[in-house]
mmCIF file of C-alpha atoms and ligand atoms in Angstrom:
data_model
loop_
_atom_site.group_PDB
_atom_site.id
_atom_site.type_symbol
_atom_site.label_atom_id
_atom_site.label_comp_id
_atom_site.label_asym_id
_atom_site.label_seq_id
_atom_site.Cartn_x
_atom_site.Cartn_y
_atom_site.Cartn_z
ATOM 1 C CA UNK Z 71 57.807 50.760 110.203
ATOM 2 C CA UNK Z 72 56.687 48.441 112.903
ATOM 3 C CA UNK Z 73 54.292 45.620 113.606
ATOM 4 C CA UNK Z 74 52.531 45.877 116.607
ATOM 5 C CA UNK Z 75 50.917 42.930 118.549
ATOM 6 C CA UNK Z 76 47.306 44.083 120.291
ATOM 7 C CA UNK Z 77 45.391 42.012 122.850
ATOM 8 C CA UNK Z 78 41.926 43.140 124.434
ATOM 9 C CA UNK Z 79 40.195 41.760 126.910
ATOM 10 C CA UNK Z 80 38.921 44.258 129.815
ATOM 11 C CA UNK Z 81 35.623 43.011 128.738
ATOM 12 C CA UNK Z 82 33.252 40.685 126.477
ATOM 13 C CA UNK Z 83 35.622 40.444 123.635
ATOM 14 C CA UNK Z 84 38.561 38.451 123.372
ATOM 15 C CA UNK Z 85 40.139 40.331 120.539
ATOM 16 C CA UNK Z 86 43.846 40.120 119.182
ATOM 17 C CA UNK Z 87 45.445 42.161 116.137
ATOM 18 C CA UNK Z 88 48.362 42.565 114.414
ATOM 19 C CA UNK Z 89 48.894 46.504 113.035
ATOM 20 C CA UNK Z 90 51.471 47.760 110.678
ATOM 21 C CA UNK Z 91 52.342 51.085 112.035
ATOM 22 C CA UNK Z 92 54.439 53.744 109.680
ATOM 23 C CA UNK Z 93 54.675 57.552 109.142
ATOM 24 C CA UNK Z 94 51.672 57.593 106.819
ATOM 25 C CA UNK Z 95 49.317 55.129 108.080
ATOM 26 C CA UNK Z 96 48.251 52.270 110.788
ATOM 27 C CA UNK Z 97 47.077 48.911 109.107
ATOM 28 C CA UNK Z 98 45.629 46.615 110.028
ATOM 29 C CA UNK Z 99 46.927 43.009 108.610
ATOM 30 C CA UNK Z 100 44.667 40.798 111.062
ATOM 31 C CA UNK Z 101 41.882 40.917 113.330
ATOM 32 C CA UNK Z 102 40.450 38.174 115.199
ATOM 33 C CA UNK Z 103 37.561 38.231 118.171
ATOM 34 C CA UNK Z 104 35.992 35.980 119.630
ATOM 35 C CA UNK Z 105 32.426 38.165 121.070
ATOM 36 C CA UNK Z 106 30.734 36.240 124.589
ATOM 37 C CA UNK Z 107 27.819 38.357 123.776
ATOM 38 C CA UNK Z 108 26.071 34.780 123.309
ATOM 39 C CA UNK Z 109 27.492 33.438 126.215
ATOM 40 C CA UNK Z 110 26.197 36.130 128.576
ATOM 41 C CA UNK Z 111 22.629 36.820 127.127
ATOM 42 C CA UNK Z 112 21.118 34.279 129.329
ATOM 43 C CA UNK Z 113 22.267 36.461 132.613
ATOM 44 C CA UNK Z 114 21.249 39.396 131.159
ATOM 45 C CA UNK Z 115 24.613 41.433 131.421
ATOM 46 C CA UNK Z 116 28.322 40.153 131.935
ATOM 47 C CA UNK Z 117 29.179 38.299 134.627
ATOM 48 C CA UNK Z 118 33.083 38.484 135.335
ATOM 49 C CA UNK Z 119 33.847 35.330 136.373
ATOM 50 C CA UNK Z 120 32.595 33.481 133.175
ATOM 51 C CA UNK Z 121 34.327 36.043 131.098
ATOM 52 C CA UNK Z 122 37.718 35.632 132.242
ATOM 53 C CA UNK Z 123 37.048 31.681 132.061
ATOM 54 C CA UNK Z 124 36.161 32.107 128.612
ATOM 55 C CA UNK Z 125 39.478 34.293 127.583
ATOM 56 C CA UNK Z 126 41.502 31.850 129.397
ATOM 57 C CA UNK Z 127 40.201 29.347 126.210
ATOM 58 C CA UNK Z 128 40.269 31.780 123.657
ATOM 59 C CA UNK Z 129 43.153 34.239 123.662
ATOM 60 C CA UNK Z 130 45.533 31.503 122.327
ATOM 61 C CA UNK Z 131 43.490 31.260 118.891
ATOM 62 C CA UNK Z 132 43.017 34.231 118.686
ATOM 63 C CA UNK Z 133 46.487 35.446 118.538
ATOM 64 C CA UNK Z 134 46.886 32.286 116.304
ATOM 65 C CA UNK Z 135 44.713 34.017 113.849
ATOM 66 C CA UNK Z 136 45.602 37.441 113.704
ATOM 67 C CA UNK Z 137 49.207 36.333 113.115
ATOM 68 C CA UNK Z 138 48.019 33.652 110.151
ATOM 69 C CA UNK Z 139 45.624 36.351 109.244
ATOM 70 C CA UNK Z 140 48.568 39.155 108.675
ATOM 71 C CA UNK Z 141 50.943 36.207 107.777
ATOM 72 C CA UNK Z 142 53.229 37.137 110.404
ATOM 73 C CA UNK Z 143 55.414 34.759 112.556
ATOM 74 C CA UNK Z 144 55.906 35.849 116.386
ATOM 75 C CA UNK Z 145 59.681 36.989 116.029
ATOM 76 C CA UNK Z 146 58.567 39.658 113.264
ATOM 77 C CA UNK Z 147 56.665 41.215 115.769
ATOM 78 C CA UNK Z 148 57.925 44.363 117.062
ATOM 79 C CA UNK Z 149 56.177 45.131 120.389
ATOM 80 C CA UNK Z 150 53.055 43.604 121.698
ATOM 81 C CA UNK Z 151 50.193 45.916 123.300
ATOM 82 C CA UNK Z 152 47.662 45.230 125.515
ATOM 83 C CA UNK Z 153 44.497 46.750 127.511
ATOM 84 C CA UNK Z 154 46.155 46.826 131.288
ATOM 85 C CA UNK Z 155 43.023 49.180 132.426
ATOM 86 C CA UNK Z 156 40.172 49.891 133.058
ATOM 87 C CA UNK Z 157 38.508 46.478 132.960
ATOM 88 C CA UNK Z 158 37.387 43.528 134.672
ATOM 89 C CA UNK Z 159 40.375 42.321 136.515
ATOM 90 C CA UNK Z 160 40.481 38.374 136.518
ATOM 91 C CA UNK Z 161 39.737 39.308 132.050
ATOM 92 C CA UNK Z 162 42.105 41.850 131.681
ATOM 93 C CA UNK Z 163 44.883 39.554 133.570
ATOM 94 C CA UNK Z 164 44.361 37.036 131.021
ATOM 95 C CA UNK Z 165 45.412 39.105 128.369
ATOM 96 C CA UNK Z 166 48.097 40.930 130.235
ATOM 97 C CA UNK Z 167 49.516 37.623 131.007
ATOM 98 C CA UNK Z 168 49.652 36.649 127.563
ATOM 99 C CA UNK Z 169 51.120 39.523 126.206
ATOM 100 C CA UNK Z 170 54.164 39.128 129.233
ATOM 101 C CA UNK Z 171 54.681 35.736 128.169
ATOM 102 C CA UNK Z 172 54.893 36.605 124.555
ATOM 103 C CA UNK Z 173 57.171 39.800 124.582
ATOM 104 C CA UNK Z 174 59.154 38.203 127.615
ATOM 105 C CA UNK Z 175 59.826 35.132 125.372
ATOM 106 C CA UNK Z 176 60.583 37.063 122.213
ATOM 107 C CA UNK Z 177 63.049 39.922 124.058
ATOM 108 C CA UNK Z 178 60.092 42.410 123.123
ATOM 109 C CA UNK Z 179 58.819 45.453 124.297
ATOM 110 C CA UNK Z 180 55.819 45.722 125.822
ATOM 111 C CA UNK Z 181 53.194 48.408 125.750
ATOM 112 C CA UNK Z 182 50.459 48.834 128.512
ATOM 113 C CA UNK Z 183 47.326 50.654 127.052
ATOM 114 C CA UNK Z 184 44.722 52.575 128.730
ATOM 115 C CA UNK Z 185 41.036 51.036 127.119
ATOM 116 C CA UNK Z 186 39.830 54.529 126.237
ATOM 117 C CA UNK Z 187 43.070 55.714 124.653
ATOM 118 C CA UNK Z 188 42.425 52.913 122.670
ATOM 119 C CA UNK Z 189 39.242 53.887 121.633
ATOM 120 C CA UNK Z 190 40.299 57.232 120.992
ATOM 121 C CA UNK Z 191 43.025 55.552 118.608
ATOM 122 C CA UNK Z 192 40.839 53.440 116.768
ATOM 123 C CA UNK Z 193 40.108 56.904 114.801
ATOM 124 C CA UNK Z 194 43.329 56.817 112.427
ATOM 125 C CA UNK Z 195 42.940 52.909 111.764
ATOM 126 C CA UNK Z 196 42.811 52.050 108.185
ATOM 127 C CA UNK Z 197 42.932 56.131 106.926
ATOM 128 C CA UNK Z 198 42.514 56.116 103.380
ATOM 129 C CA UNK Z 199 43.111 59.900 103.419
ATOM 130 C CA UNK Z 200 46.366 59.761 106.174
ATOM 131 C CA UNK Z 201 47.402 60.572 109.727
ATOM 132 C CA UNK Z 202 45.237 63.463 111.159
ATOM 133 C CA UNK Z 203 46.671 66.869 109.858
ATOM 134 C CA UNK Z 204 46.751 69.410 112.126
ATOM 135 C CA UNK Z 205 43.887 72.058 110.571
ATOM 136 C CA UNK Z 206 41.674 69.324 111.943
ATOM 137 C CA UNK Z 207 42.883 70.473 115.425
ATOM 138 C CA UNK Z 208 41.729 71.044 118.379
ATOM 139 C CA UNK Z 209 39.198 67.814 117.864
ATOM 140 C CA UNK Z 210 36.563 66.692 119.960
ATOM 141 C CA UNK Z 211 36.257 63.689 120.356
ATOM 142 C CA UNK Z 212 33.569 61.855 122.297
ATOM 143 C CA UNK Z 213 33.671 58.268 124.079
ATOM 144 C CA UNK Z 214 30.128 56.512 123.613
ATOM 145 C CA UNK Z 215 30.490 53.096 124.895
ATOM 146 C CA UNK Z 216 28.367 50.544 127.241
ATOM 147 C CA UNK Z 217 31.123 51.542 130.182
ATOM 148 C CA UNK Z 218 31.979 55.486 129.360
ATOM 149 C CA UNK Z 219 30.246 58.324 128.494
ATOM 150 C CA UNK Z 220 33.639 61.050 128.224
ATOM 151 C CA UNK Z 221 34.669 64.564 126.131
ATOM 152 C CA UNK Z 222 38.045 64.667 125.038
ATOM 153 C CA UNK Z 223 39.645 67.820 123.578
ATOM 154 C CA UNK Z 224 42.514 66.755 121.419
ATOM 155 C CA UNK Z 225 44.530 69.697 120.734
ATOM 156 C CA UNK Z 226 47.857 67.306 119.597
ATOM 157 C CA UNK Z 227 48.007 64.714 117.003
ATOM 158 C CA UNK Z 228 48.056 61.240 118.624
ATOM 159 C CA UNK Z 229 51.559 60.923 117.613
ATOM 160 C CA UNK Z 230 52.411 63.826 120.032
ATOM 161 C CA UNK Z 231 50.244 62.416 122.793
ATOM 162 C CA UNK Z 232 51.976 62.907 126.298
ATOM 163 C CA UNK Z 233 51.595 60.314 129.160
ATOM 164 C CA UNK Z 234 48.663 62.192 130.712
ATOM 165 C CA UNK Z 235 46.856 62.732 127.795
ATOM 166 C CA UNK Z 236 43.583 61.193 128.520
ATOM 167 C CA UNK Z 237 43.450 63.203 131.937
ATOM 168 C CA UNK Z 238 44.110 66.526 130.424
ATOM 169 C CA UNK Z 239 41.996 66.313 127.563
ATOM 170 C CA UNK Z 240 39.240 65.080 129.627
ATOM 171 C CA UNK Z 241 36.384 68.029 129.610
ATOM 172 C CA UNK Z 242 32.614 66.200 130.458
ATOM 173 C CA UNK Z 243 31.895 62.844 131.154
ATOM 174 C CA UNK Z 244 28.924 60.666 132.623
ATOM 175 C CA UNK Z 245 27.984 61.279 136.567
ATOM 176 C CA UNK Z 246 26.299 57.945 136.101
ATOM 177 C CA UNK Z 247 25.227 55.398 133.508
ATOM 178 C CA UNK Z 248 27.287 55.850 130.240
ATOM 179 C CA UNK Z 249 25.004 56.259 127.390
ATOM 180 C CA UNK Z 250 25.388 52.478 126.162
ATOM 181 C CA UNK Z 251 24.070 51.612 129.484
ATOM 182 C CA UNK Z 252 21.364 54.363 129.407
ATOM 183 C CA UNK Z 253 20.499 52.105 126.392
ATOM 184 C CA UNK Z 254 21.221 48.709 127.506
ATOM 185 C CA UNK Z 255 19.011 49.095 130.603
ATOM 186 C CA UNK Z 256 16.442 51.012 129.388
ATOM 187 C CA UNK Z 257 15.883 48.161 126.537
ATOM 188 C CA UNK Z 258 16.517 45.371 129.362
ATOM 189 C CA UNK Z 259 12.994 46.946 131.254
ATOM 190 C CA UNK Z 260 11.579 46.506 127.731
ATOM 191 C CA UNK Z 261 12.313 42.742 127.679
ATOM 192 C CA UNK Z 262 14.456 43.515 124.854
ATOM 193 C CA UNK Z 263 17.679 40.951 124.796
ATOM 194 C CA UNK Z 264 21.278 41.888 126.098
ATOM 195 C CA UNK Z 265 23.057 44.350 124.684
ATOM 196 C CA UNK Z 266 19.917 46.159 124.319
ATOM 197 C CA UNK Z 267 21.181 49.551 122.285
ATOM 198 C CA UNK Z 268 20.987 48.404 118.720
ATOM 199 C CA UNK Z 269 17.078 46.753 119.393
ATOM 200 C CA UNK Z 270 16.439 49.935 120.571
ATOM 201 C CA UNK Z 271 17.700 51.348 117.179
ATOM 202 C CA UNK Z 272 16.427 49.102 114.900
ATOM 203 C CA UNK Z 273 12.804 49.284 116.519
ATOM 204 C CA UNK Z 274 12.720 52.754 116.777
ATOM 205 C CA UNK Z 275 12.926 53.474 113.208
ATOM 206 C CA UNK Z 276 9.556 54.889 111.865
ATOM 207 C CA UNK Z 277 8.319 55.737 115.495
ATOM 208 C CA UNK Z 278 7.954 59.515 116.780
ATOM 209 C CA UNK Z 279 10.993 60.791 118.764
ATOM 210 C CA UNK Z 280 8.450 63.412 120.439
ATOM 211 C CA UNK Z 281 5.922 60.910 121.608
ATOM 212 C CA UNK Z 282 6.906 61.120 124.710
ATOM 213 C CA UNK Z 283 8.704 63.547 126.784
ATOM 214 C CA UNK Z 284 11.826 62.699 128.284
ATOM 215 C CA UNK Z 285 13.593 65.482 130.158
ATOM 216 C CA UNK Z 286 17.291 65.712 128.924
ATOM 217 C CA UNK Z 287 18.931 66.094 132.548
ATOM 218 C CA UNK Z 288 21.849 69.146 133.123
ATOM 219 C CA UNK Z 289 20.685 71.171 131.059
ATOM 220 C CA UNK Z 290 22.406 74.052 132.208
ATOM 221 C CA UNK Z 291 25.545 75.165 129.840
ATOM 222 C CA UNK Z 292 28.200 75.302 133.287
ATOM 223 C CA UNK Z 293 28.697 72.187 133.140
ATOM 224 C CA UNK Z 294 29.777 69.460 130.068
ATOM 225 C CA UNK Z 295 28.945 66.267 132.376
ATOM 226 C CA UNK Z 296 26.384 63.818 131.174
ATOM 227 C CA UNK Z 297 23.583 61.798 133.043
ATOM 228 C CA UNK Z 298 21.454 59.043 131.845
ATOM 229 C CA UNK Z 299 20.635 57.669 135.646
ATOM 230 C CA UNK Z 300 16.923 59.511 135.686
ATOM 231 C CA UNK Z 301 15.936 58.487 132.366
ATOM 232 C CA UNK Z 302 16.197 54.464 133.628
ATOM 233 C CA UNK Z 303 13.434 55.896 136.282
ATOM 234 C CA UNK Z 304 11.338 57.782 133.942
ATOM 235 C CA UNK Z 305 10.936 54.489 131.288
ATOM 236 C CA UNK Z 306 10.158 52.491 134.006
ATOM 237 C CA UNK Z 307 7.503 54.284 134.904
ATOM 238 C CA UNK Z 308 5.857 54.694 131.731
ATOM 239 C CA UNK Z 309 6.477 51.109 131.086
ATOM 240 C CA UNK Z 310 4.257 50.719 133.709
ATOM 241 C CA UNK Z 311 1.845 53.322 132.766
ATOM 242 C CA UNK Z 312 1.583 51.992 129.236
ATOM 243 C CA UNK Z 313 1.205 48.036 130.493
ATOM 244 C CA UNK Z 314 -1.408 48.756 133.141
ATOM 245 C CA UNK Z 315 -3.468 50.582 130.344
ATOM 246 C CA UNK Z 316 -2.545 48.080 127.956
ATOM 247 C CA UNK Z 317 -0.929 49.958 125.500
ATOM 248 C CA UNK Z 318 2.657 48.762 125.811
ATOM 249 C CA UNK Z 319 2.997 47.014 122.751
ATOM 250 C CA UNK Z 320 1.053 49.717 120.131
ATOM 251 C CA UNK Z 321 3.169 52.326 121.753
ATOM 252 C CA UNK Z 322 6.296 49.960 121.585
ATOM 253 C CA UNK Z 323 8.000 51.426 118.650
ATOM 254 C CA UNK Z 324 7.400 55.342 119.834
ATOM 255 C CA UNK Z 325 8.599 54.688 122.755
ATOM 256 C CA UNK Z 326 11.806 53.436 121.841
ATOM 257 C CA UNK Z 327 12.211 56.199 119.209
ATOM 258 C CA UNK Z 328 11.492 58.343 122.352
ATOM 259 C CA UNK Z 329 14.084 57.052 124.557
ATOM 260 C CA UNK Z 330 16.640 57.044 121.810
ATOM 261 C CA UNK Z 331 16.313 60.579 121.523
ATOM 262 C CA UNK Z 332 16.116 61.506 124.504
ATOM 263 C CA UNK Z 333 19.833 60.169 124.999
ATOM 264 C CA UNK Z 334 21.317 61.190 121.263
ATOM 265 C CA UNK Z 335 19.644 64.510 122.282
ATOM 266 C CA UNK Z 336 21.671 64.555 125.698
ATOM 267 C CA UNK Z 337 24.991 63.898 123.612
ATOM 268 C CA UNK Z 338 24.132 66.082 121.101
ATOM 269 C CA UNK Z 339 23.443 69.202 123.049
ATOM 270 C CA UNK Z 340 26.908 68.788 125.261
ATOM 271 C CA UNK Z 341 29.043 67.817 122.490
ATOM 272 C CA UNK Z 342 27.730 71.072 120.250
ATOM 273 C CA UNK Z 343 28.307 73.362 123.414
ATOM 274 C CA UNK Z 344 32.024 71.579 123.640
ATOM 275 C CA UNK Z 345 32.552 72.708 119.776
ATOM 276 C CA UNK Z 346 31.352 75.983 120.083
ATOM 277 C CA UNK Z 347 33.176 76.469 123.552
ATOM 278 C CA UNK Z 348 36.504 75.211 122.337
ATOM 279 C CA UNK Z 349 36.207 75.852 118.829
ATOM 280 C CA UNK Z 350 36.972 72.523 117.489
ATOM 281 C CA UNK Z 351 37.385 72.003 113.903
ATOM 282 C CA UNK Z 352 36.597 68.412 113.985
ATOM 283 C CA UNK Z 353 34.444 65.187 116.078
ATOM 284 C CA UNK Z 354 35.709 61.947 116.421
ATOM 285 C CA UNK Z 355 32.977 59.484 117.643
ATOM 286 C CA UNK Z 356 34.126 55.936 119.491
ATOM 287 C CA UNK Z 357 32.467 53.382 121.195
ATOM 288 C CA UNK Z 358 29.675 51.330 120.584
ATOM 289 C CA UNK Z 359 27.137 53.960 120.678
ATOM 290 C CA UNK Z 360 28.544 54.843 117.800
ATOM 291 C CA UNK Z 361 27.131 52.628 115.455
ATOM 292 C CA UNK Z 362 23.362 54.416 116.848
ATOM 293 C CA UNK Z 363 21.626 55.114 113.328
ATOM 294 C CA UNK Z 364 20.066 58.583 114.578
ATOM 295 C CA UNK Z 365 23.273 59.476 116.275
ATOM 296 C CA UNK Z 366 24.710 59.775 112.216
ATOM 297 C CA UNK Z 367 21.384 60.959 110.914
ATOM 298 C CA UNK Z 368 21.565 63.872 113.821
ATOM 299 C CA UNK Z 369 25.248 64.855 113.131
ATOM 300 C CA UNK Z 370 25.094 63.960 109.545
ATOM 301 C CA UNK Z 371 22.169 67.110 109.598
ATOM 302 C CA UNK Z 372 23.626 69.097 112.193
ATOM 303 C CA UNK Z 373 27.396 68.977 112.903
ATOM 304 C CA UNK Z 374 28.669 72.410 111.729
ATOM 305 C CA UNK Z 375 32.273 70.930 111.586
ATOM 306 C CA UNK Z 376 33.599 67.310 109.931
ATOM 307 C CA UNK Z 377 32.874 64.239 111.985
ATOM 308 C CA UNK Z 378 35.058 60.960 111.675
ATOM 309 C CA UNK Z 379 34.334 57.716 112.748
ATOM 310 C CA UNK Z 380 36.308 54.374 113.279
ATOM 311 C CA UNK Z 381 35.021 51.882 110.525
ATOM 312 C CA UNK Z 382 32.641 49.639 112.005
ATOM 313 C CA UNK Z 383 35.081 46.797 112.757
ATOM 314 C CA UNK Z 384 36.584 49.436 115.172
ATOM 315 C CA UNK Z 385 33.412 50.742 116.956
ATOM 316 C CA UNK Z 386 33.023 47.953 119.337
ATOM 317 C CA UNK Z 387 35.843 46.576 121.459
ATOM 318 C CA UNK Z 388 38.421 45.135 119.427
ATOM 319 C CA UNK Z 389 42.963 44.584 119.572
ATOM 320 C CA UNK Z 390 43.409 46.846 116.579
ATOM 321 C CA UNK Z 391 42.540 50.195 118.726
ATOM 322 C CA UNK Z 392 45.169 48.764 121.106
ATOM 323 C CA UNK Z 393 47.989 48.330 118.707
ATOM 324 C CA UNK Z 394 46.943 51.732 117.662
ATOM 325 C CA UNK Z 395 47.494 53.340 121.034
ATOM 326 C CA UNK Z 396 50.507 51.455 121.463
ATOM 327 C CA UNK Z 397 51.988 51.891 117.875
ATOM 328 C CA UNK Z 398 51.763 55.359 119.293
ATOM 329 C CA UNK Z 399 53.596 55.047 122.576
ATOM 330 C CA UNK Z 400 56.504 53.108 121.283
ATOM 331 C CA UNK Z 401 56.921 55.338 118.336
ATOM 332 C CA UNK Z 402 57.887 57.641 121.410
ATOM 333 C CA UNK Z 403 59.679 55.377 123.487
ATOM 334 C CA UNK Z 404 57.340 54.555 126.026
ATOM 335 C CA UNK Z 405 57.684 50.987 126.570
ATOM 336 C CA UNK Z 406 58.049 48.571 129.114
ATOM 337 C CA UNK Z 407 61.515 45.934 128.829
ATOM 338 C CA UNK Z 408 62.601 42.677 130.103
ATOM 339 C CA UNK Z 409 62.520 42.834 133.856
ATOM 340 C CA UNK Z 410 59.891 45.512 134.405
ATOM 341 C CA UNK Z 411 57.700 44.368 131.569
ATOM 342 C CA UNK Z 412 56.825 41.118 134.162
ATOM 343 C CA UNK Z 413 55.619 43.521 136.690
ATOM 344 C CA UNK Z 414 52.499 45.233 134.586
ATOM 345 C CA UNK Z 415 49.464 44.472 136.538
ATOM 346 C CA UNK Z 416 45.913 44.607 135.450
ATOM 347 C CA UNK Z 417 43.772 47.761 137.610
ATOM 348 C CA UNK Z 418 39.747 47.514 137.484
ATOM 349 C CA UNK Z 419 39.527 51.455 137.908
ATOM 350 C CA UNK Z 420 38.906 53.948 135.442
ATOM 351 C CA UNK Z 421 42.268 56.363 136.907
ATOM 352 C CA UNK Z 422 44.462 57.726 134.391
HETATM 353 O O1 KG4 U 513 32.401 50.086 123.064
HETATM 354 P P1 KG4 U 513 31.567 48.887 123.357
HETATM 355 O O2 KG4 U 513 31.640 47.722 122.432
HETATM 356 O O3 KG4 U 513 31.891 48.278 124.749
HETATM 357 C C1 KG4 U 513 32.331 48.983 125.836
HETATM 358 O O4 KG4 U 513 33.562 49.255 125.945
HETATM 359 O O5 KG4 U 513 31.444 49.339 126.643
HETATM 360 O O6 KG4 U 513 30.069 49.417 123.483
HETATM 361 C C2 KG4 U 513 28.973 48.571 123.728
HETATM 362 C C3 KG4 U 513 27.736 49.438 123.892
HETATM 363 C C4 KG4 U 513 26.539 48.682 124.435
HETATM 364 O O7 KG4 U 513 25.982 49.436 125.488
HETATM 365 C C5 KG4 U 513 25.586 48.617 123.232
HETATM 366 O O8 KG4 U 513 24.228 48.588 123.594
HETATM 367 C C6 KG4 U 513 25.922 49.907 122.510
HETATM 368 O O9 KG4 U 513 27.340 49.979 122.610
HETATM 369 N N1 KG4 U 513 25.474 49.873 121.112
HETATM 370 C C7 KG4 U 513 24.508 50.687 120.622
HETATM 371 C C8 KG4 U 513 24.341 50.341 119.250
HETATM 372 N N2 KG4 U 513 25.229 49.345 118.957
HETATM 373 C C9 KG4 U 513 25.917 49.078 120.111
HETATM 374 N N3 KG4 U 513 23.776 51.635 121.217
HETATM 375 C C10 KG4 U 513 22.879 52.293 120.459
HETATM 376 N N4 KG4 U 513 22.645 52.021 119.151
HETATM 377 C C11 KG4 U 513 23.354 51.064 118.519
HETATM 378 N N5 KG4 U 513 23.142 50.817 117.220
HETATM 379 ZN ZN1 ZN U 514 35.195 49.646 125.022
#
């Protein structure tokens, strides 16, 4: 049994969490995040320098609560994690630089986590029914967030993961927007507020997916890559179709049920051709895009094999999934100590 120590912050969320991790189960004792959605809005995305401004004032209560959350003092803790990459630098250094001075000061380890692997891990949070057994192998699991669009085949247990896990499970991914984005800037042209995927959802319910035609780009089975870069093109030009005849608003909530499917639809129609290609025997869904209503209606009605998905807390970017991919890597002796711990550095790019 360990407790595990995880910091985010390659993005919006300052998040910080403090994970029991045993044979039968990771859980979570505390989970606090401070979200600069709010803060951002006004500029209509993130903008980096603000965010790492505001981490620099939050991370400290933050991993005041988790620990008074989990009632857990800082020399119980085991091992802290944190997100080291990909990110925004100047935000992920403030976290890395936290969790240095914390494990440094406490003689700790200290476990660098990829973001995605995190994601990945926030699957076997909080398992009522256990760790994943291995008739559920190979998974697939698929990455929807606002940054990555990515197919994983899992064909080991995450306890078994190996170093270069996330590169050699890696079978499709986004040529250009991530589907999050697809949604965030499709809803931005619509004047809808930043992040613009769940107004999307939420006005799209009752409209007609077919309305309007969206083409649902690489279609050909070669290939399991994504792209959501011509659909940003295509709304814009209806938008402007629709306002110059008037009809923008009446047409408001099919459009956005159109647009929504046209992206689910792309998902859908690589991750189906992944199962049937690989024969998985089970989905894992991550990321904020996850949370997309007809996303769970469409696999809900059409997934021919079991689909998990993080609980809600878990979707969007959060510490827990960190001390998840961490509880992981220490379990296995991947760790950083003393001296070499000081040297982690923070890296912007998405390389494995
Ligand atoms: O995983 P996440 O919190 O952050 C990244 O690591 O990117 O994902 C945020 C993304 C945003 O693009 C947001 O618009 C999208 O998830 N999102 C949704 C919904 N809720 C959040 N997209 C579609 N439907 C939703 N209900
Ligand atoms: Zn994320």
């Amino acid at each position: 049994m360990s407790l595990i120590l995880g910091i985010e912050t390659s993005c919006d969320e300052c998040s910080v969490s403090l994970v029991r991790h045993s044979p039968e189960r990771l859980q979570v004792l505390g989970l606090a995040t401070f979200s600069q959605i709010d803060i951002h809005r006004p500029f209509g995305g993130v903008v980096p320098e603000i965010a790492s401004r505001n981490h620099l004032e939050t991370i400290n209560p933050m991993i005041e609560e988790a620990l008074r959350q989990a009632a857990v003092g800082y020399t119980e803790i085991d091992a802290v994690a944190v997100t080291n990459r990909p990110g925004l630098v100047g935000a992920l250094l403030v976290g890395v630089s936290a969790a240095k001075a914390i494990a440094y000061t406490l003689h700790k380890p200290l476990v660098p986590v990829h973001h995605l692997e995190g994601h990945i891990a926030s699957l076997f949070l909080d398992r009522p029914d256990g760790p994943l057994k291995d008739s559920d192998l190979p998974m697939l699991v698929a990455v929807v967030s606002g940054g990555h669009t990515q197919l994983h085949l899992m064909n080991e247990r995450p306890e078994d993961w190996r170093e270069t896990f996330l590169r050699d499970s890696l079978i499709g991914r986004s040529r250009d927007d991530a589907a999050g984005e697809a949604f965030d800037k499709t809803a931005k042209l619509l004047g809808f507020p930043y992040p613009g995927g769940v107004w999307i959802d939420r006005t799209a319910r009752g409209g007609n997916p077919a309305a309007f035609a969206f083409t649902r780009a690489l279609p050909q089975k070669a290939t399991l890559d994504f792209s959501f870069s011509g659909l940003k093109t295509a709304v814009s030009l209806e938008i402007k179709r629709l306002t110059a005849q008037g009809e923008l608003e009446n047409r408001l909530v099919d459009l956005c049920a159109s647009i929504q499917e046209a992206i689910i639809d792309s998902l859908w129609i690589k991750i189906r051709l992944a199962i049937e290609r690989f024969g998985c025997r089970s989905l894992g869904i991550v990321g904020g895009v996850a949370a997309n209503s007809r996303l769970r209606a469409k696999l809900a009605a059409e997934c021919p094999v079991p689909v998990l998905f993080p609980d809600s807390r878990y979707c969007t970017d959060n510490g827990a999934m960190i001390a998840a991919a961490g509880a992981y890597r220490l379990a296995q002796g991947r760790a950083l100590q003393r001296n070499p711990l000081l040297a982690l550095n923070a890296m912007a790019s998405t390389e494995y």
